[in-house]
Amino acid sequence: MKAAVLYSENHFVYEEVEISPCQEDEVKIKVMAAGICGSDTHKMTSKWKYDLPAIMGHEFSGVIVEKGSAVSHLNLGERVVGIPFLPCHSCEYCKRGQFSLCDNYGMIGSKSPGAFAEYVNIKATNVLPVGNMRFEEAAMIEPLAVALHGVLHISPRIGDVVAVFGVGTIGILVIEWLKVSGVQEIIAIDISEEKLDYAKSIGCNRTINPLKEDLAIKIKEYTKGLGVDIALECAGSKITQEQCLLVIRKQGKVGYLGIAYSDVLLSEKAFENIFRRELTLKGFWNSYSAPFPGEEWTKSIEFLLQKRFQIRDLISHRFNLEETQKAFNMIINREESFNKVLILPNGQEAIDQEETI
């Protein structure tokens, strides 16, 4: 099969590689769409800690073309989404059903070959059928589940005012889930006017561009001087990671979904707010719960099949597999404005099949 193989920092080679037959508990998926995650570019350009050469890609969908002898609940030709997280099922956290906290997990696309390839083998327990869902939508179930994991565990209530810092893919999906949860007052915060315009188009009440407006003053204006009930950090920026602590009301909740890419040094005021305002801080890692993979995944599939979200609008770029290097160059060098970027390992075939839906 063909794959985009990572040999060193931002050095992909499109080449022929071997793929083994399915083990008895596995299926082979013909990959139709695979997303590039923000963590992919970060891991690849800074201290990639896994074996090289490697095949990346952990957000993906496709069609089952082969299955092992022990697999009975999945069918050949079935459209599916792959669940990249491979919990050990034996550590203390797995026994409690807290799979996101697994001590000894594996991961498709880093610790084992991923979906920037024509095919990928994966355990049948890590596959969910998606009906007649479009492949591009199904490839976005993983980030949609990540967003839901944060919203579920921050527990918003009707009437809450919520600030979402960073309205890239995860931030927009968080806003969608907040709306479903009954939250009506959502403030989107970003330095991209294009992304703020998109947030408005999906029903976000208010937007703030901190490069053009004073964030603290605008938050006070929008909350009658109290501050927001919930702040959700989705940008992975040390600036916004601190700002969350400055705009939150007393006994408010702050949720962190964005990865810290450098040391986060807090001002005296931001740190003092944690205890003086008796804040609750929560971090959200991955998207899994019990029974594995959890309601984050099953609800995401259910809502997409019901067409509750129009997430295909978030896709800004599509590249064929042989263009993987071009896709990463565009992202890393910020050659263009982008949101969700997809790799289509089977190119025109995936597009042709979408036209039948």
mmCIF file of C-alpha atoms in Angstrom:
data_model
loop_
_atom_site.group_PDB
_atom_site.id
_atom_site.type_symbol
_atom_site.label_atom_id
_atom_site.label_comp_id
_atom_site.label_asym_id
_atom_site.label_seq_id
_atom_site.Cartn_x
_atom_site.Cartn_y
_atom_site.Cartn_z
ATOM 1 C CA MET A 1 0.000 0.000 0.000
ATOM 2 C CA LYS A 2 0.988 3.653 -0.309
ATOM 3 C CA ALA A 3 1.628 5.766 2.770
ATOM 4 C CA ALA A 4 3.060 9.147 3.772
ATOM 5 C CA VAL A 5 5.939 8.083 6.013
ATOM 6 C CA LEU A 6 7.530 10.475 8.493
ATOM 7 C CA TYR A 7 11.330 10.059 8.579
ATOM 8 C CA SER A 8 12.339 13.160 10.527
ATOM 9 C CA GLU A 9 10.994 16.580 11.492
ATOM 10 C CA ASN A 10 8.527 17.600 8.776
ATOM 11 C CA HIS A 11 10.035 15.177 6.303
ATOM 12 C CA PHE A 12 7.433 12.892 4.728
ATOM 13 C CA VAL A 13 8.078 10.397 1.962
ATOM 14 C CA TYR A 14 5.201 9.059 -0.143
ATOM 15 C CA GLU A 15 6.142 5.451 -0.700
ATOM 16 C CA GLU A 16 5.107 1.814 -0.814
ATOM 17 C CA VAL A 17 4.967 0.061 2.569
ATOM 18 C CA GLU A 18 3.820 -3.355 3.708
ATOM 19 C CA ILE A 19 0.756 -3.925 5.845
ATOM 20 C CA SER A 20 0.263 -7.187 7.692
ATOM 21 C CA PRO A 21 -2.901 -9.318 7.486
ATOM 22 C CA CYS A 22 -5.508 -8.735 10.162
ATOM 23 C CA GLN A 23 -5.052 -10.466 13.479
ATOM 24 C CA GLU A 24 -8.074 -12.433 14.656
ATOM 25 C CA ASP A 25 -9.396 -9.472 16.680
ATOM 26 C CA GLU A 26 -8.679 -6.788 14.064
ATOM 27 C CA VAL A 27 -10.220 -5.258 10.976
ATOM 28 C CA LYS A 28 -8.506 -3.622 8.031
ATOM 29 C CA ILE A 29 -9.928 -0.223 7.091
ATOM 30 C CA LYS A 30 -9.550 1.347 3.682
ATOM 31 C CA VAL A 31 -8.968 4.936 4.789
ATOM 32 C CA MET A 32 -11.175 7.460 2.999
ATOM 33 C CA ALA A 33 -10.541 10.575 5.091
ATOM 34 C CA ALA A 34 -8.015 11.457 7.800
ATOM 35 C CA GLY A 35 -7.728 14.742 9.678
ATOM 36 C CA ILE A 36 -4.567 16.582 10.656
ATOM 37 C CA CYS A 37 -4.797 17.400 14.351
ATOM 38 C CA GLY A 38 -3.101 20.400 15.931
ATOM 39 C CA SER A 39 -1.203 17.961 18.129
ATOM 40 C CA ASP A 40 0.182 16.245 15.019
ATOM 41 C CA THR A 41 2.175 19.283 13.920
ATOM 42 C CA HIS A 42 3.334 19.974 17.469
ATOM 43 C CA LYS A 43 4.515 16.414 18.146
ATOM 44 C CA MET A 44 6.158 16.149 14.751
ATOM 45 C CA THR A 45 8.117 19.408 14.950
ATOM 46 C CA SER A 46 9.139 19.239 18.598
ATOM 47 C CA LYS A 47 10.685 16.180 20.197
ATOM 48 C CA TRP A 48 8.825 13.371 18.403
ATOM 49 C CA LYS A 49 9.251 10.657 21.025
ATOM 50 C CA TYR A 50 8.113 7.649 19.026
ATOM 51 C CA ASP A 51 9.939 5.316 16.689
ATOM 52 C CA LEU A 52 10.858 6.533 13.206
ATOM 53 C CA PRO A 53 9.975 6.008 10.436
ATOM 54 C CA ALA A 54 6.312 6.448 11.395
ATOM 55 C CA ILE A 55 2.885 6.778 9.817
ATOM 56 C CA MET A 56 0.844 9.493 11.516
ATOM 57 C CA GLY A 57 -2.924 10.098 11.481
ATOM 58 C CA HIS A 58 -5.384 9.383 14.294
ATOM 59 C CA GLU A 59 -8.621 11.059 13.101
ATOM 60 C CA PHE A 60 -9.993 8.832 10.368
ATOM 61 C CA SER A 61 -12.860 7.035 8.713
ATOM 62 C CA GLY A 62 -13.198 4.464 5.976
ATOM 63 C CA VAL A 63 -14.563 1.101 4.880
ATOM 64 C CA ILE A 64 -13.892 -2.350 6.327
ATOM 65 C CA VAL A 65 -12.193 -4.490 3.666
ATOM 66 C CA GLU A 66 -10.927 -7.370 5.809
ATOM 67 C CA LYS A 67 -11.645 -8.744 9.264
ATOM 68 C CA GLY A 68 -10.154 -11.295 11.610
ATOM 69 C CA SER A 69 -11.729 -14.640 12.427
ATOM 70 C CA ALA A 70 -12.964 -13.499 15.865
ATOM 71 C CA VAL A 71 -14.772 -10.403 14.546
ATOM 72 C CA SER A 72 -18.509 -10.996 14.199
ATOM 73 C CA HIS A 73 -20.169 -7.646 14.961
ATOM 74 C CA LEU A 74 -18.736 -5.747 11.987
ATOM 75 C CA ASN A 75 -19.316 -6.344 8.289
ATOM 76 C CA LEU A 76 -17.194 -6.054 5.185
ATOM 77 C CA GLY A 77 -18.050 -2.913 3.256
ATOM 78 C CA GLU A 78 -19.334 -1.135 6.375
ATOM 79 C CA ARG A 79 -18.565 2.571 6.861
ATOM 80 C CA VAL A 80 -16.782 3.088 10.157
ATOM 81 C CA VAL A 81 -14.812 5.514 12.277
ATOM 82 C CA GLY A 82 -11.572 4.437 13.909
ATOM 83 C CA ILE A 83 -10.981 5.068 17.614
ATOM 84 C CA PRO A 84 -7.230 5.692 17.909
ATOM 85 C CA PHE A 85 -6.801 5.279 21.679
ATOM 86 C CA LEU A 86 -5.756 1.791 22.802
ATOM 87 C CA PRO A 87 -6.218 1.471 26.582
ATOM 88 C CA CYS A 88 -4.455 -1.360 28.388
ATOM 89 C CA HIS A 89 -7.688 -2.388 30.202
ATOM 90 C CA SER A 90 -5.584 -3.589 33.142
ATOM 91 C CA CYS A 91 -4.252 -0.527 35.001
ATOM 92 C CA GLU A 92 -6.096 0.977 37.958
ATOM 93 C CA TYR A 93 -7.659 3.739 35.862
ATOM 94 C CA CYS A 94 -8.924 1.369 33.166
ATOM 95 C CA LYS A 95 -10.476 -0.832 35.852
ATOM 96 C CA ARG A 96 -12.382 2.237 37.060
ATOM 97 C CA GLY A 97 -13.521 3.017 33.520
ATOM 98 C CA GLN A 98 -11.372 6.154 33.399
ATOM 99 C CA PHE A 99 -9.802 5.196 30.105
ATOM 100 C CA SER A 100 -8.476 8.660 29.244
ATOM 101 C CA LEU A 101 -6.156 8.314 32.257
ATOM 102 C CA CYS A 102 -4.757 4.902 31.242
ATOM 103 C CA ASP A 103 -1.165 4.405 32.390
ATOM 104 C CA ASN A 104 -0.110 2.162 29.512
ATOM 105 C CA TYR A 105 -2.109 3.209 26.478
ATOM 106 C CA GLY A 106 -1.221 2.826 22.823
ATOM 107 C CA MET A 107 -2.214 5.227 20.059
ATOM 108 C CA ILE A 108 -2.866 4.740 16.384
ATOM 109 C CA GLY A 109 -0.806 7.310 14.496
ATOM 110 C CA SER A 110 2.060 7.606 16.967
ATOM 111 C CA LYS A 111 2.802 4.392 18.826
ATOM 112 C CA SER A 112 1.490 2.264 15.944
ATOM 113 C CA PRO A 113 0.905 2.947 12.219
ATOM 114 C CA GLY A 114 -1.790 5.509 11.528
ATOM 115 C CA ALA A 115 -4.174 6.667 8.834
ATOM 116 C CA PHE A 116 -1.988 8.723 6.514
ATOM 117 C CA ALA A 117 -2.000 5.569 4.430
ATOM 118 C CA GLU A 118 -4.329 3.714 2.103
ATOM 119 C CA TYR A 119 -5.129 1.113 4.780
ATOM 120 C CA VAL A 120 -4.826 0.714 8.535
ATOM 121 C CA ASN A 121 -5.275 -2.293 10.823
ATOM 122 C CA ILE A 122 -7.081 -1.692 14.103
ATOM 123 C CA LYS A 123 -8.703 -3.734 16.860
ATOM 124 C CA ALA A 124 -12.395 -4.341 16.205
ATOM 125 C CA THR A 125 -13.170 -2.936 19.677
ATOM 126 C CA ASN A 126 -11.832 0.382 18.390
ATOM 127 C CA VAL A 127 -14.238 0.672 15.479
ATOM 128 C CA LEU A 128 -17.780 2.059 15.392
ATOM 129 C CA PRO A 129 -20.204 1.897 12.445
ATOM 130 C CA VAL A 130 -21.422 5.272 11.159
ATOM 131 C CA GLY A 131 -24.293 4.243 8.872
ATOM 132 C CA ASN A 132 -24.322 6.232 5.647
ATOM 133 C CA MET A 133 -22.457 9.191 7.124
ATOM 134 C CA ARG A 134 -20.098 11.016 4.787
ATOM 135 C CA PHE A 135 -16.472 9.999 5.252
ATOM 136 C CA GLU A 136 -15.356 13.587 5.829
ATOM 137 C CA GLU A 137 -17.849 14.021 8.669
ATOM 138 C CA ALA A 138 -16.922 10.659 10.168
ATOM 139 C CA ALA A 139 -13.244 11.646 10.160
ATOM 140 C CA MET A 140 -14.183 14.547 12.436
ATOM 141 C CA ILE A 141 -15.888 12.419 15.078
ATOM 142 C CA GLU A 142 -12.659 12.241 17.105
ATOM 143 C CA PRO A 143 -12.347 16.038 17.599
ATOM 144 C CA LEU A 144 -16.121 16.250 18.092
ATOM 145 C CA ALA A 145 -15.813 13.679 20.903
ATOM 146 C CA VAL A 146 -12.899 15.632 22.413
ATOM 147 C CA ALA A 147 -15.079 18.743 22.524
ATOM 148 C CA LEU A 148 -17.984 16.850 24.091
ATOM 149 C CA HIS A 149 -15.697 15.335 26.732
ATOM 150 C CA GLY A 150 -14.890 18.850 27.942
ATOM 151 C CA VAL A 151 -18.466 20.122 27.830
ATOM 152 C CA LEU A 152 -19.864 17.080 29.637
ATOM 153 C CA HIS A 153 -17.409 17.369 32.498
ATOM 154 C CA ILE A 154 -17.522 21.135 32.935
ATOM 155 C CA SER A 155 -21.289 20.663 33.446
ATOM 156 C CA PRO A 156 -22.770 23.909 32.076
ATOM 157 C CA ARG A 157 -26.211 24.934 33.265
ATOM 158 C CA ILE A 158 -28.967 26.776 31.467
ATOM 159 C CA GLY A 159 -28.377 30.463 32.102
ATOM 160 C CA ASP A 160 -24.592 30.218 32.294
ATOM 161 C CA VAL A 161 -22.462 32.718 30.396
ATOM 162 C CA VAL A 162 -19.578 30.820 28.794
ATOM 163 C CA ALA A 163 -16.403 32.239 27.236
ATOM 164 C CA VAL A 164 -14.654 30.061 24.645
ATOM 165 C CA PHE A 165 -11.027 31.030 24.065
ATOM 166 C CA GLY A 166 -9.869 29.982 20.602
ATOM 167 C CA VAL A 167 -12.429 29.162 17.924
ATOM 168 C CA GLY A 168 -10.516 26.807 15.703
ATOM 169 C CA THR A 169 -11.929 23.336 15.151
ATOM 170 C CA ILE A 170 -12.160 22.328 18.822
ATOM 171 C CA GLY A 171 -13.483 25.713 19.918
ATOM 172 C CA ILE A 172 -16.233 25.705 17.297
ATOM 173 C CA LEU A 173 -17.215 22.151 18.213
ATOM 174 C CA VAL A 174 -17.298 23.141 21.894
ATOM 175 C CA ILE A 175 -19.678 25.977 20.971
ATOM 176 C CA GLU A 176 -21.919 23.520 19.109
ATOM 177 C CA TRP A 177 -22.106 21.235 22.141
ATOM 178 C CA LEU A 178 -22.732 24.171 24.490
ATOM 179 C CA LYS A 179 -25.713 25.175 22.370
ATOM 180 C CA VAL A 180 -27.056 21.617 22.491
ATOM 181 C CA SER A 181 -26.598 21.694 26.284
ATOM 182 C CA GLY A 182 -28.899 24.705 26.536
ATOM 183 C CA VAL A 183 -26.306 27.457 26.965
ATOM 184 C CA GLN A 184 -27.538 30.599 25.251
ATOM 185 C CA GLU A 185 -24.893 33.163 26.202
ATOM 186 C CA ILE A 186 -21.603 32.236 24.545
ATOM 187 C CA ILE A 187 -18.690 34.642 24.055
ATOM 188 C CA ALA A 188 -16.172 33.610 21.390
ATOM 189 C CA ILE A 189 -12.642 34.988 21.774
ATOM 190 C CA ASP A 190 -10.021 34.827 19.024
ATOM 191 C CA ILE A 191 -7.566 37.045 17.147
ATOM 192 C CA SER A 192 -8.867 35.886 13.747
ATOM 193 C CA GLU A 193 -11.787 37.902 12.415
ATOM 194 C CA GLU A 194 -12.535 35.103 9.960
ATOM 195 C CA LYS A 195 -12.955 32.591 12.763
ATOM 196 C CA LEU A 196 -15.024 35.012 14.825
ATOM 197 C CA ASP A 197 -17.299 35.569 11.827
ATOM 198 C CA TYR A 198 -17.792 31.814 11.599
ATOM 199 C CA ALA A 199 -18.621 31.654 15.313
ATOM 200 C CA LYS A 200 -21.277 34.321 14.735
ATOM 201 C CA SER A 201 -22.701 32.365 11.795
ATOM 202 C CA ILE A 202 -23.424 29.346 14.013
ATOM 203 C CA GLY A 203 -25.228 31.451 16.602
ATOM 204 C CA CYS A 204 -22.520 32.674 18.960
ATOM 205 C CA ASN A 205 -23.963 35.683 20.798
ATOM 206 C CA ARG A 206 -20.877 37.816 21.199
ATOM 207 C CA THR A 207 -17.314 37.861 19.951
ATOM 208 C CA ILE A 208 -14.148 39.596 21.137
ATOM 209 C CA ASN A 209 -10.875 40.133 19.274
ATOM 210 C CA PRO A 210 -8.344 40.979 22.020
ATOM 211 C CA LEU A 211 -6.071 42.615 19.429
ATOM 212 C CA LYS A 212 -8.761 45.195 18.758
ATOM 213 C CA GLU A 213 -10.693 45.401 22.029
ATOM 214 C CA ASP A 214 -9.877 45.310 25.730
ATOM 215 C CA LEU A 215 -10.829 41.789 26.771
ATOM 216 C CA ALA A 216 -11.424 42.572 30.455
ATOM 217 C CA ILE A 217 -13.582 45.610 29.712
ATOM 218 C CA LYS A 218 -15.711 43.769 27.148
ATOM 219 C CA ILE A 219 -16.252 40.797 29.477
ATOM 220 C CA LYS A 220 -17.373 43.144 32.263
ATOM 221 C CA GLU A 221 -19.716 44.861 29.824
ATOM 222 C CA TYR A 222 -21.253 41.579 28.687
ATOM 223 C CA THR A 223 -21.639 40.153 32.225
ATOM 224 C CA LYS A 224 -22.714 43.240 34.207
ATOM 225 C CA GLY A 225 -19.331 43.346 35.884
ATOM 226 C CA LEU A 226 -19.515 39.803 37.295
ATOM 227 C CA GLY A 227 -17.358 37.810 34.880
ATOM 228 C CA VAL A 228 -18.280 34.635 33.004
ATOM 229 C CA ASP A 229 -19.613 31.531 34.735
ATOM 230 C CA ILE A 230 -17.398 29.204 32.679
ATOM 231 C CA ALA A 231 -14.232 29.780 30.650
ATOM 232 C CA LEU A 232 -13.101 27.062 28.238
ATOM 233 C CA GLU A 233 -9.569 27.306 26.833
ATOM 234 C CA CYS A 234 -9.301 25.696 23.400
ATOM 235 C CA ALA A 235 -6.394 27.590 21.841
ATOM 236 C CA GLY A 236 -3.424 26.014 23.593
ATOM 237 C CA SER A 237 -1.865 29.452 24.091
ATOM 238 C CA LYS A 238 -0.113 30.514 27.282
ATOM 239 C CA ILE A 239 -1.781 33.905 26.851
ATOM 240 C CA THR A 240 -5.332 32.566 26.810
ATOM 241 C CA GLN A 241 -4.520 29.969 29.446
ATOM 242 C CA GLU A 242 -3.910 32.885 31.825
ATOM 243 C CA GLN A 243 -6.714 35.093 30.498
ATOM 244 C CA CYS A 244 -9.277 32.479 31.515
ATOM 245 C CA LEU A 245 -8.361 33.127 35.136
ATOM 246 C CA LEU A 246 -8.823 36.868 34.750
ATOM 247 C CA VAL A 247 -12.358 36.967 33.309
ATOM 248 C CA ILE A 248 -14.061 34.321 35.456
ATOM 249 C CA ARG A 249 -16.598 35.201 38.135
ATOM 250 C CA LYS A 250 -16.402 34.153 41.764
ATOM 251 C CA GLN A 251 -16.835 30.383 42.151
ATOM 252 C CA GLY A 252 -16.703 30.035 38.374
ATOM 253 C CA LYS A 253 -15.280 27.077 36.451
ATOM 254 C CA VAL A 254 -12.311 27.032 34.089
ATOM 255 C CA GLY A 255 -11.782 24.128 31.699
ATOM 256 C CA TYR A 256 -8.580 23.502 29.761
ATOM 257 C CA LEU A 257 -8.813 21.599 26.468
ATOM 258 C CA GLY A 258 -5.846 23.221 24.719
ATOM 259 C CA ILE A 259 -2.400 21.684 25.064
ATOM 260 C CA ALA A 260 0.302 23.718 26.826
ATOM 261 C CA TYR A 261 3.079 24.109 24.241
ATOM 262 C CA SER A 262 5.375 26.067 26.579
ATOM 263 C CA ASP A 263 5.653 27.012 30.231
ATOM 264 C CA VAL A 264 2.607 28.863 31.536
ATOM 265 C CA LEU A 265 3.680 31.606 33.949
ATOM 266 C CA LEU A 266 0.811 33.251 35.796
ATOM 267 C CA SER A 267 0.651 36.860 36.901
ATOM 268 C CA GLU A 268 0.010 37.506 40.581
ATOM 269 C CA LYS A 269 -3.557 38.605 39.795
ATOM 270 C CA ALA A 270 -4.376 35.476 37.786
ATOM 271 C CA PHE A 271 -3.045 33.123 40.464
ATOM 272 C CA GLU A 272 -4.688 35.064 43.253
ATOM 273 C CA ASN A 273 -8.056 34.750 41.519
ATOM 274 C CA ILE A 274 -7.884 30.968 41.862
ATOM 275 C CA PHE A 275 -8.205 31.065 45.637
ATOM 276 C CA ARG A 276 -9.776 34.471 46.257
ATOM 277 C CA ARG A 277 -12.594 33.700 43.841
ATOM 278 C CA GLU A 278 -12.682 30.014 44.862
ATOM 279 C CA LEU A 279 -12.423 28.846 41.271
ATOM 280 C CA THR A 280 -12.751 25.294 40.008
ATOM 281 C CA LEU A 281 -10.110 24.339 37.433
ATOM 282 C CA LYS A 282 -10.449 21.220 35.321
ATOM 283 C CA GLY A 283 -8.316 19.691 32.612
ATOM 284 C CA PHE A 284 -9.718 17.507 29.831
ATOM 285 C CA TRP A 285 -7.528 14.946 28.134
ATOM 286 C CA ASN A 286 -8.803 12.926 25.196
ATOM 287 C CA SER A 287 -12.415 11.815 24.842
ATOM 288 C CA TYR A 288 -13.094 8.491 26.521
ATOM 289 C CA SER A 289 -15.308 7.103 29.263
ATOM 290 C CA ALA A 290 -17.047 3.863 30.199
ATOM 291 C CA PRO A 291 -18.224 1.728 28.568
ATOM 292 C CA PHE A 292 -15.372 2.255 26.118
ATOM 293 C CA PRO A 293 -15.165 4.401 24.075
ATOM 294 C CA GLY A 294 -17.941 6.232 25.924
ATOM 295 C CA GLU A 295 -20.902 8.488 25.267
ATOM 296 C CA GLU A 296 -18.593 11.135 23.839
ATOM 297 C CA TRP A 297 -18.273 8.915 20.758
ATOM 298 C CA THR A 298 -21.752 7.424 20.602
ATOM 299 C CA LYS A 299 -23.437 10.823 21.066
ATOM 300 C CA SER A 300 -21.191 12.378 18.433
ATOM 301 C CA ILE A 301 -22.221 9.735 15.900
ATOM 302 C CA GLU A 302 -25.871 10.034 16.889
ATOM 303 C CA PHE A 303 -25.950 13.822 16.501
ATOM 304 C CA LEU A 304 -24.117 13.768 13.191
ATOM 305 C CA LEU A 305 -26.516 11.189 11.773
ATOM 306 C CA GLN A 306 -29.370 13.414 12.922
ATOM 307 C CA LYS A 307 -27.652 16.309 11.099
ATOM 308 C CA ARG A 308 -27.629 18.434 14.254
ATOM 309 C CA PHE A 309 -24.236 19.864 13.264
ATOM 310 C CA GLN A 310 -22.898 21.090 9.928
ATOM 311 C CA ILE A 311 -19.278 20.281 10.644
ATOM 312 C CA ARG A 312 -18.199 19.861 7.018
ATOM 313 C CA ASP A 313 -18.159 23.668 6.851
ATOM 314 C CA LEU A 314 -15.126 23.531 9.146
ATOM 315 C CA ILE A 315 -13.055 21.737 6.510
ATOM 316 C CA SER A 316 -10.879 24.344 4.832
ATOM 317 C CA HIS A 317 -8.424 22.161 2.881
ATOM 318 C CA ARG A 318 -8.299 18.705 1.318
ATOM 319 C CA PHE A 319 -5.116 17.005 0.105
ATOM 320 C CA ASN A 320 -4.446 13.665 -1.543
ATOM 321 C CA LEU A 321 -2.082 11.281 0.241
ATOM 322 C CA GLU A 322 0.882 12.149 -1.985
ATOM 323 C CA GLU A 323 0.393 15.797 -0.983
ATOM 324 C CA THR A 324 0.859 15.177 2.757
ATOM 325 C CA GLN A 325 4.148 17.092 2.823
ATOM 326 C CA LYS A 326 2.460 20.023 1.089
ATOM 327 C CA ALA A 327 -0.352 19.969 3.658
ATOM 328 C CA PHE A 328 2.039 20.084 6.621
ATOM 329 C CA ASN A 329 4.145 22.804 5.026
ATOM 330 C CA MET A 330 1.028 24.918 4.591
ATOM 331 C CA ILE A 331 0.074 24.462 8.261
ATOM 332 C CA ILE A 332 3.520 24.916 9.799
ATOM 333 C CA ASN A 333 4.436 27.930 7.665
ATOM 334 C CA ARG A 334 0.906 29.356 7.940
ATOM 335 C CA GLU A 335 0.908 29.969 4.212
ATOM 336 C CA GLU A 336 -2.879 30.277 4.218
ATOM 337 C CA SER A 337 -5.696 30.679 6.705
ATOM 338 C CA PHE A 338 -6.938 27.195 7.586
ATOM 339 C CA ASN A 339 -9.238 25.290 9.884
ATOM 340 C CA LYS A 340 -9.642 21.512 9.616
ATOM 341 C CA VAL A 341 -7.280 20.017 7.037
ATOM 342 C CA LEU A 342 -8.036 16.553 5.645
ATOM 343 C CA ILE A 343 -5.906 13.970 3.881
ATOM 344 C CA LEU A 344 -7.826 11.761 1.419
ATOM 345 C CA PRO A 345 -5.694 8.600 1.139
ATOM 346 C CA ASN A 346 -7.868 7.111 -1.593
ATOM 347 C CA GLY A 347 -8.460 10.431 -3.301
ATOM 348 C CA GLN A 348 -11.102 10.517 -6.004
ATOM 349 C CA GLU A 349 -12.663 7.242 -4.878
ATOM 350 C CA ALA A 350 -13.692 8.810 -1.564
ATOM 351 C CA ILE A 351 -15.149 11.816 -3.366
ATOM 352 C CA ASP A 352 -17.063 9.606 -5.806
ATOM 353 C CA GLN A 353 -18.614 7.572 -2.996
ATOM 354 C CA GLU A 354 -19.711 10.746 -1.201
ATOM 355 C CA GLU A 355 -21.684 11.780 -4.246
ATOM 356 C CA THR A 356 -23.932 8.737 -3.798
ATOM 357 C CA ILE A 357 -25.249 9.989 -0.417
#
